[in-house]
Amino acid sequence: MTKLITDIKLAQFELPYLDRVDRRNLVGRIVDELRFYRSRKLGELALDRYLRLDALIKCVSLMIADIAEMDDAEFQSVLNEFAKLVALLENLASAGKKAATLH
């Protein structure tokens, strides 16, 4: 499990105590991690397969403040989905490295 996923899970546990700045910072870190996976870890894979990921990164980047303003239940749900996405991207990146070393 990545540090970001661990931090997301911790934030979910501490959600009632997070202020809007904490929430914005966490969503900003998530966006940064998505960009990292997209550019560094998945960059060698077919570009057309990740157009939706690019669109998601752009959309979330523009909506960080709005996401931070969500009520606790909505924010909790968004964090769940981000944790799943980061785990999926990590699995894809790991699988890509393994496939590359098999050739």
Coordinates of N, CA and C in Angstrom, one line a residue:
M1 N 0.9 -1.2 0.0 CA 0.0 0.0 0.0 C 0.9 1.2 0.0
T2 N 0.6 2.2 -0.8 CA 1.4 3.4 -0.9 C 1.1 4.3 0.3
K3 N 2.1 5.2 0.5 CA 1.9 6.2 1.6 C 0.6 7.0 1.4
L4 N 0.3 7.4 0.1 CA -0.8 8.2 -0.1 C -2.1 7.5 0.3
I5 N -2.2 6.2 -0.1 CA -3.4 5.4 0.3 C -3.5 5.3 1.8
T6 N -2.4 5.1 2.5 CA -2.4 5.1 4.0 C -2.9 6.5 4.5
D7 N -2.4 7.6 3.9 CA -2.8 8.9 4.3 C -4.3 9.2 4.1
I8 N -4.8 8.6 2.9 CA -6.2 8.8 2.6 C -7.0 8.0 3.7
K9 N -6.6 6.8 4.0 CA -7.4 6.0 5.0 C -7.3 6.7 6.4
L10 N -6.2 7.3 6.7 CA -6.1 8.0 8.0 C -7.0 9.3 8.0
A11 N -7.0 10.0 6.9 CA -7.9 11.2 6.7 C -9.3 10.8 6.9
Q12 N -9.7 9.6 6.3 CA -11.1 9.2 6.5 C -11.4 8.9 7.9
F13 N -10.5 8.4 8.6 CA -10.7 8.1 10.1 C -10.8 9.4 10.8
E14 N -10.0 10.4 10.5 CA -10.0 11.7 11.2 C -10.9 12.8 10.5
L15 N -11.7 12.3 9.6 CA -12.5 13.3 8.8 C -13.3 14.4 9.6
P16 N -13.9 14.0 10.7 CA -14.6 15.1 11.5 C -13.6 16.2 12.0
Y17 N -12.4 15.9 12.0 CA -11.4 16.9 12.6 C -10.6 17.6 11.5
L18 N -10.8 17.3 10.2 CA -10.1 17.9 9.1 C -10.8 19.2 8.7
D19 N -10.1 20.3 8.6 CA -10.6 21.5 8.2 C -10.5 21.6 6.6
R20 N -11.0 22.7 6.1 CA -11.0 22.8 4.6 C -9.6 22.9 4.0
V21 N -8.7 23.5 4.7 CA -7.3 23.5 4.3 C -6.7 22.1 4.2
D22 N -6.9 21.3 5.3 CA -6.4 20.0 5.3 C -7.0 19.2 4.1
R23 N -8.3 19.3 3.9 CA -8.9 18.6 2.8 C -8.4 19.1 1.4
R24 N -8.2 20.4 1.2 CA -7.6 20.9 0.0 C -6.2 20.3 -0.2
N25 N -5.4 20.3 0.9 CA -4.0 19.8 0.8 C -4.0 18.3 0.4
L26 N -4.9 17.5 1.0 CA -5.0 16.1 0.7 C -5.4 15.9 -0.8
V27 N -6.4 16.6 -1.3 CA -6.9 16.5 -2.7 C -5.8 16.9 -3.6
G28 N -5.1 18.0 -3.2 CA -3.9 18.4 -4.0 C -2.8 17.4 -4.1
R29 N -2.6 16.7 -3.0 CA -1.6 15.6 -3.0 C -2.1 14.4 -3.9
I30 N -3.4 14.2 -3.9 CA -3.9 13.1 -4.7 C -3.7 13.5 -6.2
V31 N -4.0 14.7 -6.6 CA -3.8 15.2 -8.0 C -2.4 15.1 -8.3
D32 N -1.5 15.5 -7.5 CA 0.0 15.4 -7.8 C 0.4 13.9 -8.0
E33 N -0.2 13.0 -7.2 CA 0.1 11.6 -7.4 C -0.4 11.1 -8.7
L34 N -1.6 11.5 -9.0 CA -2.2 11.1 -10.3 C -1.4 11.5 -11.5
R35 N -0.9 12.8 -11.4 CA 0.0 13.3 -12.4 C 1.3 12.5 -12.5
F36 N 1.8 12.2 -11.3 CA 3.1 11.4 -11.3 C 2.9 10.1 -12.0
Y37 N 1.8 9.4 -11.6 CA 1.6 8.1 -12.2 C 1.4 8.2 -13.7
R38 N 0.7 9.2 -14.1 CA 0.4 9.5 -15.6 C 1.7 9.8 -16.3
S39 N 2.5 10.6 -15.8 CA 3.7 11.1 -16.5 C 4.9 10.1 -16.4
R40 N 5.1 9.6 -15.2 CA 6.3 8.8 -15.0 C 6.1 7.3 -15.0
K41 N 5.1 6.9 -14.4 CA 4.9 5.4 -14.3 C 4.1 4.8 -15.4
L42 N 3.2 5.6 -16.0 CA 2.4 5.1 -17.1 C 2.7 5.7 -18.4
G43 N 3.7 6.6 -18.4 CA 4.0 7.4 -19.6 C 4.4 6.5 -20.7
E44 N 5.0 5.3 -20.5 CA 5.5 4.5 -21.6 C 4.3 3.7 -22.2
L45 N 3.2 3.6 -21.6 CA 2.1 2.8 -22.1 C 1.3 3.7 -23.1
A46 N 0.5 3.1 -23.9 CA -0.3 3.7 -24.9 C -1.0 5.0 -24.5
L47 N -0.8 6.1 -25.1 CA -1.4 7.4 -24.7 C -2.9 7.4 -24.8
D48 N -3.4 6.8 -25.8 CA -4.9 6.8 -26.1 C -5.6 6.1 -25.0
R49 N -5.0 5.2 -24.3 CA -5.6 4.4 -23.2 C -5.9 5.3 -21.9
Y50 N -5.2 6.4 -21.9 CA -5.3 7.2 -20.6 C -5.9 8.6 -20.8
L51 N -6.6 8.8 -21.9 CA -7.3 10.1 -22.1 C -8.3 10.4 -21.0
R52 N -9.0 9.4 -20.5 CA -9.9 9.7 -19.4 C -9.2 10.0 -18.1
L53 N -8.0 9.4 -17.9 CA -7.2 9.8 -16.7 C -6.8 11.2 -16.8
D54 N -6.4 11.6 -18.0 CA -6.0 13.0 -18.2 C -7.1 14.0 -18.0
A55 N -8.3 13.6 -18.4 CA -9.5 14.4 -18.2 C -9.8 14.5 -16.7
L56 N -9.7 13.4 -16.0 CA -10.0 13.4 -14.6 C -9.0 14.3 -13.8
I57 N -7.7 14.2 -14.2 CA -6.7 15.0 -13.5 C -7.0 16.5 -13.7
K58 N -7.4 16.8 -14.9 CA -7.7 18.2 -15.2 C -9.0 18.7 -14.4
C59 N -10.0 17.9 -14.4 CA -11.2 18.2 -13.7 C -11.0 18.3 -12.2
V60 N -10.3 17.4 -11.6 CA -10.1 17.4 -10.2 C -9.2 18.6 -9.8
S61 N -8.2 18.9 -10.7 CA -7.4 20.1 -10.4 C -8.2 21.4 -10.4
L62 N -9.2 21.5 -11.2 CA -10.0 22.7 -11.3 C -11.0 22.7 -10.1
M63 N -11.3 21.6 -9.5 CA -12.3 21.5 -8.5 C -11.8 21.2 -7.1
I64 N -10.6 21.4 -6.8 CA -10.0 21.0 -5.5 C -10.8 21.7 -4.4
A65 N -11.0 23.0 -4.6 CA -11.7 23.8 -3.5 C -13.1 23.3 -3.3
D66 N -13.8 23.0 -4.4 CA -15.2 22.5 -4.4 C -15.2 21.1 -3.7
I67 N -14.3 20.2 -4.0 CA -14.2 18.9 -3.4 C -14.0 19.1 -1.9
A68 N -13.1 20.0 -1.5 CA -12.8 20.2 -0.1 C -14.1 20.7 0.7
E69 N -15.0 21.4 0.0 CA -16.2 21.9 0.6 C -17.3 20.9 0.8
M70 N -17.1 19.7 0.2 CA -18.2 18.7 0.3 C -18.5 18.3 1.8
D71 N -19.7 17.9 2.0 CA -20.0 17.4 3.3 C -19.2 16.1 3.6
D72 N -19.2 15.7 4.9 CA -18.3 14.6 5.3 C -18.6 13.3 4.5
A73 N -19.9 13.0 4.3 CA -20.3 11.8 3.6 C -19.8 11.8 2.2
E74 N -20.0 12.9 1.5 CA -19.6 13.0 0.1 C -18.1 12.9 0.0
F75 N -17.4 13.7 0.9 CA -15.9 13.7 0.8 C -15.4 12.3 1.1
Q76 N -16.0 11.6 2.1 CA -15.6 10.2 2.4 C -15.7 9.3 1.1
S77 N -16.8 9.5 0.4 CA -17.0 8.7 -0.8 C -16.0 9.0 -1.9
V78 N -15.6 10.3 -2.0 CA -14.6 10.7 -3.0 C -13.3 10.1 -2.6
L79 N -12.9 10.2 -1.3 CA -11.7 9.6 -0.9 C -11.6 8.1 -1.1
N80 N -12.7 7.4 -0.9 CA -12.7 6.0 -1.2 C -12.4 5.7 -2.7
E81 N -13.0 6.5 -3.6 CA -12.7 6.3 -5.0 C -11.3 6.6 -5.4
F82 N -10.8 7.7 -4.8 CA -9.4 8.0 -5.0 C -8.4 7.0 -4.6
A83 N -8.7 6.4 -3.4 CA -7.9 5.3 -2.9 C -7.9 4.1 -3.8
K84 N -9.0 3.8 -4.3 CA -9.1 2.7 -5.3 C -8.4 3.0 -6.6
L85 N -8.5 4.2 -7.1 CA -7.8 4.6 -8.3 C -6.3 4.6 -8.1
V86 N -5.8 5.1 -7.0 CA -4.4 5.1 -6.8 C -3.9 3.7 -6.7
A87 N -4.6 2.8 -6.0 CA -4.2 1.4 -6.0 C -4.2 0.7 -7.3
L88 N -5.2 1.0 -8.2 CA -5.3 0.5 -9.5 C -4.1 1.0 -10.4
L89 N -3.8 2.3 -10.3 CA -2.7 2.8 -11.0 C -1.3 2.2 -10.6
E90 N -1.2 2.0 -9.3 CA 0.0 1.3 -8.8 C 0.1 -0.1 -9.4
N91 N -1.0 -0.8 -9.4 CA -1.0 -2.1 -10.0 C -0.6 -2.1 -11.5
L92 N -1.2 -1.2 -12.2 CA -0.9 -1.0 -13.6 C 0.6 -0.7 -13.8
A93 N 1.1 0.2 -13.1 CA 2.5 0.6 -13.2 C 3.4 -0.6 -12.9
S94 N 3.0 -1.4 -11.9 CA 3.9 -2.5 -11.5 C 3.8 -3.6 -12.6
A95 N 2.6 -3.8 -13.1 CA 2.4 -4.8 -14.2 C 3.2 -4.4 -15.4
G96 N 3.2 -3.1 -15.7 CA 3.9 -2.6 -16.9 C 5.4 -2.8 -16.7
K97 N 5.9 -2.6 -15.6 CA 7.4 -2.9 -15.3 C 7.7 -4.3 -15.5
K98 N 6.8 -5.2 -14.9 CA 7.1 -6.6 -15.0 C 7.0 -7.1 -16.5
A99 N 6.0 -6.6 -17.2 CA 5.9 -7.0 -18.6 C 7.1 -6.5 -19.4
A100 N 7.6 -5.3 -19.1 CA 8.8 -4.7 -19.8 C 10.0 -5.6 -19.5
T101 N 10.2 -6.1 -18.3 CA 11.4 -6.9 -18.0 C 11.3 -8.3 -18.6
L102 N 10.1 -8.7 -19.0 CA 10.0 -10.1 -19.6 C 10.5 -10.2 -21.0
H103 N 10.6 -9.0 -21.7 CA 11.0 -9.0 -23.1 C 12.5 -9.2 -23.3

